[in-house]
């Protein structure tokens, strides 16, 4: 143990030394940081607030997202202003995305650029799935200028025996995909796949240039970054990418893009060398990919050596002892590492010891599913142990499916699954421990709610929105949560929110927009009307639930509570009544008003909440749009319509299709599109009873 601690201490010292050396040399470094990544152009100088240049940037900000998303190539350039105040911009979305995601990404990139490169005249943003650049000089005239590159690669290596064959295969695929992209005159975009071996069944690649480049210039640009960076950074690695404004490429051992590959190569003749066995992971930990992001700047030799030492130490640290709070980028975790439940199994004896044999004093709470206990593993990690009751309807096989899927989700606003125990007829889930428990235990407590000032509430709402955005749009698995509510939002020691409880979640295909179920499950008061009444669910169902949560956060009132003085009117109707009469401040949480929380910002959140609870799913914003609205003060908000439905639990009748619901259903427009049946290939997570 002492040796381990000394090793960890040395690793941290090396890491600190590396960072200090880089600071003194002014070399930007970003390891394990989330997208977006930025390159702020210091050489262009600064602009001042409310200057003509800033006004021109905002003109581009209002025009470029729609211009890019409406372009068949998802590409746009723009110029605003003249002379010294002129601003030039370029936006490029990845060829496998859609128009709405493109517009949201570019809008978000502008917001990030003005935050992360504040008052800088030049900025390049690598957001997922788009690139944005603006500057005060005409870089648009030179289509071969690819400066400001970003490099990323996997820390994990292909086994030494298989590395030569793997490098040859990935190189062949990357170059073939570059050829395809260069010759694709419509988009200058290509994706590809190549079969390899049993360890890595297929290698996938992507290449793209801005569509205004010629085929020859595109291929030259791609060839340059492939030749320059592959030998140095990607040899023996099973994943990597280079992002540039004018051209970029990427390869992985899992499919990271949407749709079928545009290019499919045949496997090379003869089997590649069999990889040597990977060392197994002992204890309760499991191996996971880690990634590094580093700006393409030449590093001094001494700094490179120190970084290598720090990274080496970091790579061998246990993920159990220090949970990594990573971003929503697909590159952060290779889901192929988690193929079965075996990598998540924990011993029952370990959990008994951690919870003092599930002592009553260790119990955090109890619900219909069973009890939750606080525990401490031998390495000191605090955990929440969810012990499903013996009568739980959740089957072992269903549970295994859920856990493998949830374990593949890695985001700082999702609760991290530590492991599972299935011994002696027990079904136990182990999560990271959240010191501040669930949001409902604080928000709806007259005393504890005073812990949530305006800053904390805004942080919670923004974090939940980002977590849902990851589930809906950014993860390799497209997930609809279906049971978002305050009790399923947990808070860490700094009140950072983490979405929990995926027992009702549904996995969608990437191109799937909605599904239907005859088994309605969830929580009354947070269900979207189309789901509660017709069993239709989609990502917009989660948006509705978020809207209810936002209105609860701003008013401090519980949506399902019917003891309000306003004659037991549901919260949505109550908010609309005050909103439409211009008296919304009367409904805002008195505690926030007493602390001089900004009324305009609270009113803005009410507006966003009402947009999220619109009756028609088509009228609700996407989660990426919600994130942009929350983070930007310049985005104009639409005017919401009156929310008609609020599905509440009826006392003495837990069945949704009561006469009241049937009457409400008849009030809906008869021309709404009928739901389509879920694909037979749907992978479903466990459905629990309404609670």
XYZ file of C-alpha atoms in Angstrom:
691
model
C 0.000 0.000 0.000
C 2.817 2.393 0.914
C 4.545 1.643 -2.390
C 1.333 2.379 -4.282
C 0.933 5.683 -2.490
C 4.528 6.669 -3.230
C 4.026 5.754 -6.883
C 0.846 7.823 -7.058
C 2.634 10.746 -5.398
C 5.480 10.544 -7.927
C 2.985 10.405 -10.780
C 1.279 13.550 -9.555
C 4.608 15.325 -9.104
C 5.583 14.432 -12.652
C 2.209 15.659 -13.918
C 2.556 18.940 -12.009
C 6.087 19.425 -13.308
C 4.897 18.857 -16.850
C 2.086 21.366 -16.488
C 4.364 23.990 -14.928
C 6.958 23.578 -17.659
C 4.277 23.962 -20.306
C 2.924 27.084 -18.640
C 6.353 28.675 -18.636
C 6.787 27.809 -22.316
C 3.247 29.024 -23.179
C 2.437 25.719 -24.861
C -1.299 24.957 -24.659
C -2.114 21.437 -23.490
C -5.468 19.770 -22.940
C -5.563 16.210 -21.604
C -8.911 14.537 -21.137
C -10.816 17.794 -21.590
C -14.306 17.813 -23.095
C -15.419 19.194 -26.405
C -15.633 21.926 -27.415
C -11.926 22.622 -27.819
C -10.775 26.067 -28.830
C -7.822 27.758 -30.466
C -7.846 31.454 -29.588
C -5.848 33.528 -32.031
C -3.834 35.964 -29.936
C -2.062 37.436 -32.963
C -5.262 39.070 -34.179
C -5.549 41.136 -31.019
C -8.677 41.933 -29.042
C -11.890 43.819 -29.621
C -13.851 45.819 -27.059
C -17.355 45.317 -25.758
C -20.078 46.877 -27.918
C -17.594 47.594 -30.695
C -18.405 47.415 -34.398
C -16.369 44.212 -34.676
C -18.408 42.540 -31.944
C -21.598 43.601 -33.710
C -20.317 42.006 -36.916
C -19.522 38.748 -35.105
C -23.078 38.700 -33.769
C -24.444 39.275 -37.261
C -22.535 36.197 -38.388
C -23.756 34.343 -35.308
C -27.374 34.995 -36.276
C -26.938 34.064 -39.941
C -24.370 31.273 -40.200
C -26.169 28.432 -38.317
C -29.181 28.529 -40.646
C -26.990 29.069 -43.686
C -24.866 26.017 -42.863
C -27.795 23.761 -41.956
C -29.717 24.668 -45.128
C -26.701 23.947 -47.327
C -26.671 20.480 -48.967
C -23.017 20.228 -47.938
C -23.683 21.545 -44.380
C -21.080 24.229 -45.029
C -21.226 28.014 -44.992
C -18.968 31.053 -45.048
C -19.848 34.631 -44.276
C -18.531 38.171 -44.049
C -19.915 41.077 -42.040
C -18.743 44.665 -42.023
C -16.044 46.437 -43.975
C -12.553 47.749 -43.470
C -10.845 47.238 -40.124
C -14.098 46.069 -38.495
C -14.821 43.313 -41.036
C -15.329 39.809 -39.645
C -14.983 36.560 -41.607
C -16.398 33.183 -40.568
C -16.597 29.571 -41.705
C -18.797 26.736 -40.408
C -18.551 23.070 -41.400
C -20.729 20.266 -40.024
C -19.801 16.609 -40.264
C -21.245 14.909 -43.308
C -23.169 12.264 -41.344
C -25.159 14.711 -39.209
C -28.506 16.321 -40.002
C -29.612 19.898 -40.543
C -31.068 20.507 -37.085
C -28.014 19.119 -35.285
C -25.801 21.205 -37.564
C -27.654 24.437 -36.786
C -27.597 23.722 -33.045
C -23.895 22.855 -33.092
C -22.865 26.012 -34.960
C -25.031 28.188 -32.699
C -23.477 26.575 -29.643
C -19.972 26.974 -31.085
C -20.479 30.741 -31.435
C -21.560 30.926 -27.793
C -18.579 28.887 -26.635
C -16.178 30.926 -28.767
C -17.251 34.192 -27.159
C -16.950 32.644 -23.716
C -13.710 30.689 -24.078
C -12.004 33.203 -26.392
C -13.557 36.275 -24.813
C -12.824 39.486 -26.734
C -10.373 37.698 -29.051
C -10.795 38.703 -32.675
C -9.901 35.208 -33.862
C -11.281 31.887 -32.620
C -11.492 28.312 -33.876
C -13.962 25.968 -32.171
C -13.975 22.197 -32.547
C -17.441 21.262 -31.346
C -19.139 17.939 -31.960
C -20.205 17.584 -34.793
C -19.116 20.918 -36.278
C -16.161 23.267 -36.737
C -16.362 27.047 -36.514
C -13.739 29.664 -37.245
C -13.918 33.450 -37.330
C -11.243 36.123 -37.655
C -10.660 39.744 -38.596
C -8.779 38.851 -41.777
C -9.914 37.102 -44.939
C -8.803 33.520 -44.332
C -11.667 32.396 -46.592
C -9.680 33.320 -49.676
C -7.085 30.622 -48.982
C -8.723 27.189 -48.993
C -5.432 25.423 -48.244
C -4.795 27.188 -44.908
C -5.334 24.434 -42.315
C -3.723 26.057 -39.292
C -4.960 25.575 -35.717
C -5.114 21.782 -35.770
C -6.153 19.527 -32.909
C -4.853 15.968 -32.419
C -6.423 13.207 -30.338
C -5.464 9.589 -29.833
C -6.236 6.601 -27.650
C -3.952 5.829 -24.729
C -4.442 2.093 -25.233
C -2.112 0.231 -27.589
C -2.737 -2.615 -29.986
C -0.721 -5.645 -28.838
C 2.864 -5.545 -30.107
C 2.458 -8.670 -32.234
C -0.620 -7.301 -34.020
C 0.514 -3.669 -34.244
C 2.355 -3.849 -37.611
C -0.628 -5.491 -39.321
C -3.063 -3.127 -37.619
C -1.072 -0.016 -38.597
C -0.909 -1.236 -42.190
C -4.645 -1.949 -42.287
C -5.675 1.338 -40.643
C -3.300 3.262 -42.909
C -4.766 1.594 -45.973
C -8.301 2.401 -44.831
C -7.541 6.013 -43.882
C -5.926 6.738 -47.243
C -8.737 5.038 -49.178
C -11.298 7.073 -47.227
C -9.329 10.239 -47.974
C -9.466 9.372 -51.686
C -13.213 8.828 -51.452
C -13.780 12.149 -49.638
C -11.641 14.109 -52.107
C -13.584 12.699 -55.056
C -16.972 13.294 -53.427
C -17.690 16.613 -55.104
C -20.996 17.133 -53.281
C -19.615 17.124 -49.729
C -15.906 16.230 -49.776
C -16.819 13.664 -47.126
C -16.269 9.950 -46.768
C -16.572 7.103 -44.248
C -15.151 3.619 -44.480
C -14.746 0.237 -42.829
C -12.280 -2.639 -43.119
C -12.463 -6.107 -41.466
C -9.420 -6.919 -39.325
C -9.325 -9.696 -36.689
C -11.213 -11.203 -33.751
C -10.002 -8.623 -31.251
C -10.893 -5.730 -33.543
C -13.462 -7.119 -35.993
C -13.533 -3.907 -38.011
C -11.661 -0.640 -38.323
C -13.688 2.473 -39.160
C -12.557 5.773 -40.620
C -13.834 9.197 -41.630
C -12.324 11.984 -43.747
C -13.663 15.410 -44.676
C -12.627 18.666 -46.350
C -14.493 21.920 -46.771
C -16.595 21.568 -49.951
C -15.112 24.715 -51.522
C -11.778 22.909 -51.973
C -10.855 21.224 -55.244
C -10.433 17.455 -55.250
C -6.672 17.852 -55.614
C -6.390 20.386 -52.764
C -8.576 18.218 -50.527
C -6.432 15.123 -51.121
C -3.241 17.120 -50.587
C -4.561 18.551 -47.318
C -5.607 15.118 -46.031
C -2.398 13.498 -47.219
C -0.329 16.097 -45.378
C -1.966 15.570 -41.982
C -2.004 11.778 -42.427
C 1.704 11.630 -43.243
C 2.684 14.226 -40.650
C 0.886 12.915 -37.579
C 0.305 9.191 -38.076
C 3.913 8.009 -37.518
C 4.381 10.251 -34.481
C 1.095 9.844 -32.629
C -0.928 6.922 -34.014
C 1.551 4.063 -34.431
C 0.227 1.073 -32.493
C -2.886 2.990 -31.399
C -6.356 1.696 -32.134
C -7.854 5.170 -32.513
C -6.878 8.702 -33.418
C -7.871 11.852 -35.266
C -6.586 15.152 -36.560
C -8.996 18.073 -36.735
C -8.266 21.036 -38.971
C -10.472 23.826 -40.244
C -9.998 22.791 -43.869
C -9.590 19.017 -43.553
C -9.747 16.306 -40.892
C -9.638 12.536 -40.516
C -10.321 9.927 -37.837
C -10.080 6.160 -37.359
C -11.381 3.896 -34.582
C -12.099 0.250 -33.820
C -15.797 1.027 -33.296
C -18.287 2.826 -35.517
C -18.335 6.437 -34.393
C -20.294 7.901 -37.318
C -23.942 7.552 -38.313
C -25.228 5.481 -41.205
C -23.612 2.767 -43.284
C -19.973 3.291 -44.309
C -19.725 4.864 -47.757
C -16.625 2.786 -48.511
C -16.198 -0.894 -47.623
C -12.794 -2.493 -48.184
C -12.087 -6.203 -48.258
C -9.876 -7.757 -45.615
C -6.216 -8.163 -46.657
C -5.273 -11.643 -47.920
C -4.225 -14.050 -45.183
C -5.039 -13.723 -41.482
C -3.189 -11.008 -39.588
C -0.984 -12.100 -36.677
C -2.984 -13.134 -33.632
C -2.718 -10.548 -30.875
C -1.165 -11.636 -27.618
C -3.604 -11.875 -24.695
C -4.313 -8.608 -22.917
C -3.544 -8.602 -19.185
C -6.672 -9.161 -17.148
C -7.985 -6.581 -14.733
C -8.088 -7.672 -11.113
C -10.174 -6.508 -8.173
C -13.327 -4.539 -8.822
C -11.786 -2.242 -11.423
C -12.057 -2.640 -15.148
C -9.979 -1.386 -18.053
C -11.315 1.630 -19.923
C -9.977 3.707 -22.720
C -8.560 7.081 -21.985
C -7.866 9.748 -24.487
C -5.596 12.714 -24.803
C -6.231 15.932 -26.636
C -3.200 18.020 -27.529
C -2.932 21.099 -29.701
C -0.681 20.651 -32.700
C 2.256 22.703 -31.456
C 5.850 21.517 -31.281
C 6.718 20.723 -27.662
C 10.166 21.113 -26.136
C 11.846 17.721 -25.652
C 11.960 18.046 -21.880
C 8.233 18.804 -21.713
C 7.444 15.831 -23.938
C 9.402 13.487 -21.650
C 7.657 14.772 -18.546
C 4.250 14.471 -20.190
C 5.019 10.902 -21.204
C 5.923 10.028 -17.609
C 2.801 11.707 -16.230
C 0.526 10.057 -18.777
C 2.106 6.649 -18.118
C 1.382 6.961 -14.420
C -2.126 8.220 -15.138
C -2.918 5.315 -17.448
C -2.205 2.715 -14.779
C -4.179 4.369 -12.012
C -7.305 2.527 -11.023
C -10.544 3.978 -12.294
C -12.099 2.671 -9.094
C -10.115 4.991 -6.868
C -10.487 8.141 -8.877
C -13.598 8.459 -11.057
C -12.959 10.403 -14.194
C -15.403 13.240 -14.850
C -15.316 13.222 -18.608
C -17.231 14.971 -21.330
C -19.897 14.126 -23.810
C -17.582 13.390 -26.649
C -17.848 9.927 -28.214
C -14.052 9.624 -28.116
C -13.901 9.596 -24.331
C -14.708 5.886 -23.877
C -14.436 2.950 -26.228
C -17.674 1.015 -25.585
C -16.191 -2.150 -27.074
C -14.308 -2.594 -23.785
C -17.576 -3.393 -21.993
C -19.019 -6.406 -23.767
C -20.570 -8.395 -20.906
C -21.639 -8.221 -17.302
C -18.472 -10.036 -16.197
C -16.421 -6.837 -16.238
C -18.860 -5.247 -13.751
C -19.234 -8.033 -11.169
C -18.522 -7.356 -7.487
C -18.381 -9.884 -4.651
C -21.301 -10.013 -2.232
C -18.860 -10.366 0.677
C -17.214 -7.099 -0.358
C -20.538 -5.272 -0.364
C -21.571 -6.777 2.975
C -18.350 -5.501 4.492
C -18.747 -2.092 2.821
C -22.258 -1.574 4.250
C -21.707 -3.283 7.625
C -23.874 -6.148 6.402
C -26.563 -3.771 5.090
C -26.999 -2.226 8.505
C -29.984 0.002 9.188
C -27.573 2.779 10.142
C -26.110 2.645 6.632
C -29.469 2.967 4.880
C -29.915 6.097 2.770
C -33.507 5.452 1.766
C -36.022 2.911 0.577
C -38.545 2.709 -2.253
C -40.653 0.228 -4.143
C -37.530 -1.254 -5.758
C -35.747 -1.887 -2.455
C -33.278 -0.083 -0.186
C -30.183 2.028 -0.856
C -27.194 1.893 1.500
C -24.082 3.955 1.835
C -20.870 1.941 1.746
C -17.111 2.299 1.615
C -14.970 -0.055 -0.456
C -11.575 -1.234 0.861
C -9.799 1.353 -1.291
C -11.804 4.150 0.356
C -14.274 4.829 -2.468
C -17.700 5.866 -1.150
C -20.546 4.062 -2.916
C -24.339 3.907 -2.989
C -25.526 0.297 -2.909
C -28.971 -0.230 -4.447
C -30.290 -3.600 -3.193
C -33.296 -4.622 -5.270
C -36.031 -6.298 -3.272
C -36.545 -10.033 -3.727
C -39.987 -9.315 -5.140
C -38.661 -6.989 -7.805
C -40.047 -7.778 -11.258
C -36.728 -6.945 -12.861
C -35.272 -10.190 -14.242
C -31.593 -11.052 -14.143
C -31.197 -11.097 -17.923
C -33.021 -7.759 -18.264
C -30.853 -6.358 -15.513
C -27.687 -7.518 -17.253
C -28.778 -5.815 -20.473
C -29.500 -2.586 -18.633
C -26.187 -2.582 -16.801
C -24.021 -3.241 -19.838
C -25.753 -0.377 -21.644
C -25.573 2.045 -18.723
C -21.899 1.227 -18.154
C -21.165 2.419 -21.683
C -22.556 5.876 -20.907
C -19.820 8.214 -19.704
C -20.684 11.835 -18.939
C -20.102 14.154 -16.023
C -23.875 14.664 -15.641
C -24.727 10.953 -15.492
C -24.281 8.884 -12.333
C -21.384 6.468 -12.801
C -22.111 2.778 -12.396
C -19.370 1.126 -10.303
C -20.538 -2.477 -10.517
C -23.163 -5.120 -9.869
C -23.579 -8.194 -7.678
C -25.784 -11.138 -8.702
C -24.796 -13.696 -6.058
C -27.178 -15.769 -3.892
C -30.320 -14.495 -5.651
C -29.278 -10.938 -4.827
C -29.600 -8.183 -7.424
C -27.447 -5.289 -6.259
C -26.381 -2.191 -8.183
C -23.433 -0.101 -7.019
C -23.118 3.564 -8.011
C -20.855 6.425 -7.065
C -22.048 8.065 -3.859
C -23.669 11.507 -4.087
C -23.273 13.375 -0.770
C -26.203 15.765 -1.355
C -28.639 12.972 -2.200
C -31.437 13.671 -4.699
C -32.700 17.066 -5.802
C -36.226 16.547 -4.429
C -34.941 16.081 -0.858
C -33.564 19.640 -0.964
C -35.797 21.565 -3.388
C -39.093 20.668 -1.716
C -37.865 20.989 1.869
C -38.705 24.408 3.319
C -35.416 24.555 5.230
C -32.987 22.766 2.910
C -34.236 24.608 -0.167
C -32.369 27.672 1.077
C -29.168 25.842 0.153
C -30.145 26.281 -3.496
C -29.431 29.864 -4.447
C -29.930 31.079 -8.006
C -26.439 30.088 -9.137
C -26.853 26.503 -7.909
C -30.283 26.139 -9.476
C -29.084 27.398 -12.835
C -26.100 25.039 -12.655
C -28.398 22.107 -11.899
C -30.783 22.876 -14.765
C -27.919 23.395 -17.217
C -26.194 20.189 -16.118
C -29.352 18.096 -16.461
C -29.902 19.528 -19.944
C -26.335 18.648 -20.925
C -26.755 15.117 -19.598
C -29.922 14.613 -21.642
C -28.252 16.142 -24.698
C -25.536 13.524 -24.392
C -28.088 10.718 -24.132
C -30.154 11.986 -27.071
C -27.593 13.315 -29.504
C -23.978 12.718 -28.596
C -23.480 9.254 -27.160
C -22.997 6.230 -29.370
C -26.178 4.903 -27.793
C -29.287 7.016 -28.369
C -31.182 6.836 -25.077
C -34.615 8.092 -24.016
C -34.689 8.212 -20.206
C -38.516 8.282 -19.757
C -38.454 9.000 -16.011
C -36.697 12.318 -15.485
C -37.789 13.957 -12.225
C -36.086 15.605 -9.222
C -35.727 12.330 -7.313
C -33.705 10.933 -10.232
C -31.315 13.895 -10.249
C -28.535 13.352 -7.713
C -26.190 16.075 -6.453
C -22.512 15.763 -5.604
C -20.728 17.769 -2.917
C -20.599 20.841 -5.200
C -24.245 20.497 -6.273
C -23.292 19.257 -9.725
C -26.285 17.262 -11.022
C -26.101 13.663 -12.218
C -29.024 11.882 -13.871
C -29.711 8.469 -12.347
C -32.088 5.495 -12.598
C -32.196 4.132 -16.141
C -34.734 1.431 -15.257
C -37.272 2.798 -17.769
C -34.837 3.949 -20.423
C -35.185 2.929 -24.062
C -32.387 2.452 -26.555
C -33.069 3.861 -30.031
C -31.422 3.257 -33.354
C -29.575 6.381 -34.515
C -32.113 7.086 -37.268
C -35.144 6.257 -35.109
C -37.306 9.133 -33.937
C -40.001 7.544 -31.758
C -41.406 4.307 -30.367
C -44.628 2.927 -28.961
C -45.332 0.831 -25.883
C -48.522 -0.634 -24.473
C -46.977 -0.669 -21.000
C -47.058 2.917 -19.751
C -44.522 3.391 -16.974
C -43.087 6.482 -15.389
C -44.113 9.168 -12.925
C -47.364 11.074 -13.121
C -46.885 14.810 -13.457
C -43.721 14.452 -15.544
C -45.133 12.349 -18.416
C -45.561 13.941 -21.821
C -49.216 13.768 -22.950
C -48.537 11.690 -26.073
C -46.758 9.089 -23.925
C -49.291 9.031 -21.089
C -52.280 8.801 -23.430
C -51.020 6.905 -26.453
C -47.793 5.211 -25.373
C -45.697 7.250 -27.842
C -42.262 8.152 -26.557
C -39.289 9.955 -28.093
C -36.496 12.302 -27.063
C -39.190 14.983 -26.885
C -40.774 13.026 -24.007
C -37.654 13.767 -21.945
C -37.804 17.416 -23.043
C -41.313 17.650 -21.567
C -40.090 16.177 -18.267
C -37.201 18.653 -18.192
C -39.665 21.505 -18.730
C -41.635 20.445 -15.658
C -38.416 20.202 -13.637
C -37.341 23.697 -14.772
C -40.666 25.191 -13.670
C -40.318 23.450 -10.305
C -36.803 24.848 -9.869
C -37.902 28.425 -10.561
C -41.091 28.380 -8.506
C -39.983 26.037 -5.709
C -43.317 24.230 -6.096
C -43.800 20.513 -6.677
C -45.769 19.760 -9.820
C -47.564 16.764 -8.338
C -48.560 18.618 -5.180
C -52.205 19.682 -5.153
C -52.192 21.660 -1.925
C -51.575 25.071 -3.504
C -53.807 27.915 -2.450
C -54.848 28.459 -6.074
C -57.629 25.863 -5.785
C -55.376 22.858 -6.490
C -54.452 23.957 -9.998
C -51.599 21.962 -11.503
C -48.272 23.769 -11.786
C -48.267 24.055 -15.591
C -51.659 25.757 -15.626
C -50.651 27.939 -12.711
C -47.439 29.075 -14.430
C -49.285 29.771 -17.677
C -51.927 31.842 -15.903
C -49.297 34.099 -14.336
C -47.154 34.151 -17.494
C -50.020 35.199 -19.761
C -51.170 37.948 -17.373
C -47.656 39.334 -16.850
C -47.577 38.465 -13.149
C -45.015 35.646 -13.251
C -42.883 37.296 -10.559
C -45.670 36.575 -8.074
C -45.118 32.854 -8.635
C -41.324 32.766 -8.459
C -39.701 31.216 -5.394
C -39.834 33.878 -2.628
C -36.446 32.742 -1.349
C -34.828 33.535 -4.710
C -36.578 36.894 -4.869
C -35.385 37.742 -1.357
C -31.818 36.981 -2.412
C -32.177 39.359 -5.375
C -31.916 36.666 -8.015
C -32.183 38.312 -11.470
C -35.922 38.401 -12.345
C -35.170 38.569 -16.076
C -33.108 35.373 -15.874
C -35.783 33.592 -13.862
C -38.389 34.743 -16.364
C -36.167 33.388 -19.136
C -36.153 29.972 -17.456
C -39.945 30.056 -17.198
C -40.080 30.793 -20.935
C -37.759 27.833 -21.676
C -39.763 25.587 -19.343
C -43.023 26.475 -21.118
C -41.447 25.789 -24.519
C -40.437 22.342 -23.266
C -43.968 21.422 -22.136
C -45.773 22.293 -25.368
C -48.480 19.774 -26.242
C -47.049 18.789 -29.621
C -43.609 17.111 -29.551
C -42.729 18.979 -32.759
C -43.162 22.297 -30.949
C -40.708 21.380 -28.193
C -37.018 22.251 -28.686
C -34.262 19.648 -28.932
C -31.944 19.238 -25.973
C -29.069 20.896 -27.845
C -31.335 23.908 -28.467
C -32.269 23.995 -24.782
C -28.567 23.969 -23.859
C -27.902 26.885 -26.208
C -30.857 28.850 -24.820
C -29.653 28.278 -21.254
C -26.061 29.312 -21.938
C -26.663 32.285 -24.236
C -28.027 35.738 -23.495
C -28.325 36.643 -27.178
C -30.627 33.869 -28.449
C -34.184 35.073 -29.025
C -36.752 32.813 -27.367
C -39.992 31.848 -29.070
C -43.345 32.688 -27.549
C -44.868 29.542 -25.978
C -48.452 28.387 -26.374
C -50.714 27.374 -23.526
C -49.893 23.840 -22.274
C -53.163 21.898 -22.378
C -52.297 18.627 -20.699
C -50.799 17.823 -17.353
C -51.099 14.137 -16.525
C -51.521 13.775 -12.772
C -52.003 10.652 -10.686
C -55.647 10.149 -9.783
C -56.259 9.093 -6.196
C -57.546 5.551 -6.007
C -56.897 4.774 -9.687
C -53.412 4.013 -10.918
C -54.504 3.055 -14.446
C -53.801 5.720 -17.032
C -56.749 5.062 -19.314
C -59.483 6.262 -17.020
C -62.552 8.033 -18.372
C -60.878 11.353 -17.641
C -57.890 10.491 -19.816
C -60.108 9.112 -22.567
C -62.064 12.368 -22.622
C -58.829 14.336 -22.753
C -57.559 12.128 -25.537
C -60.624 12.935 -27.660
C -59.799 16.627 -27.366
C -56.540 16.150 -29.208
C -56.321 16.966 -32.874
C -57.332 13.989 -34.984
C -54.789 14.675 -37.699
C -51.717 13.876 -35.597
C -49.410 11.328 -37.151
C -49.976 7.810 -35.890
C -47.108 6.245 -34.019
C -44.896 3.764 -35.804
C -44.096 0.430 -34.215
C -40.596 0.024 -32.794
C -38.126 -1.878 -34.876
C -37.959 -5.592 -34.016
C -34.246 -5.011 -33.385
C -35.019 -2.672 -30.487
C -32.976 -3.243 -27.351
C -35.152 -2.382 -24.385
C -34.156 -1.635 -20.836
C -36.256 -2.893 -17.983
C -39.684 -1.337 -17.469
C -40.784 -0.895 -13.870
C -44.182 0.003 -12.466
C -45.198 3.688 -12.236
C -43.905 5.254 -9.086
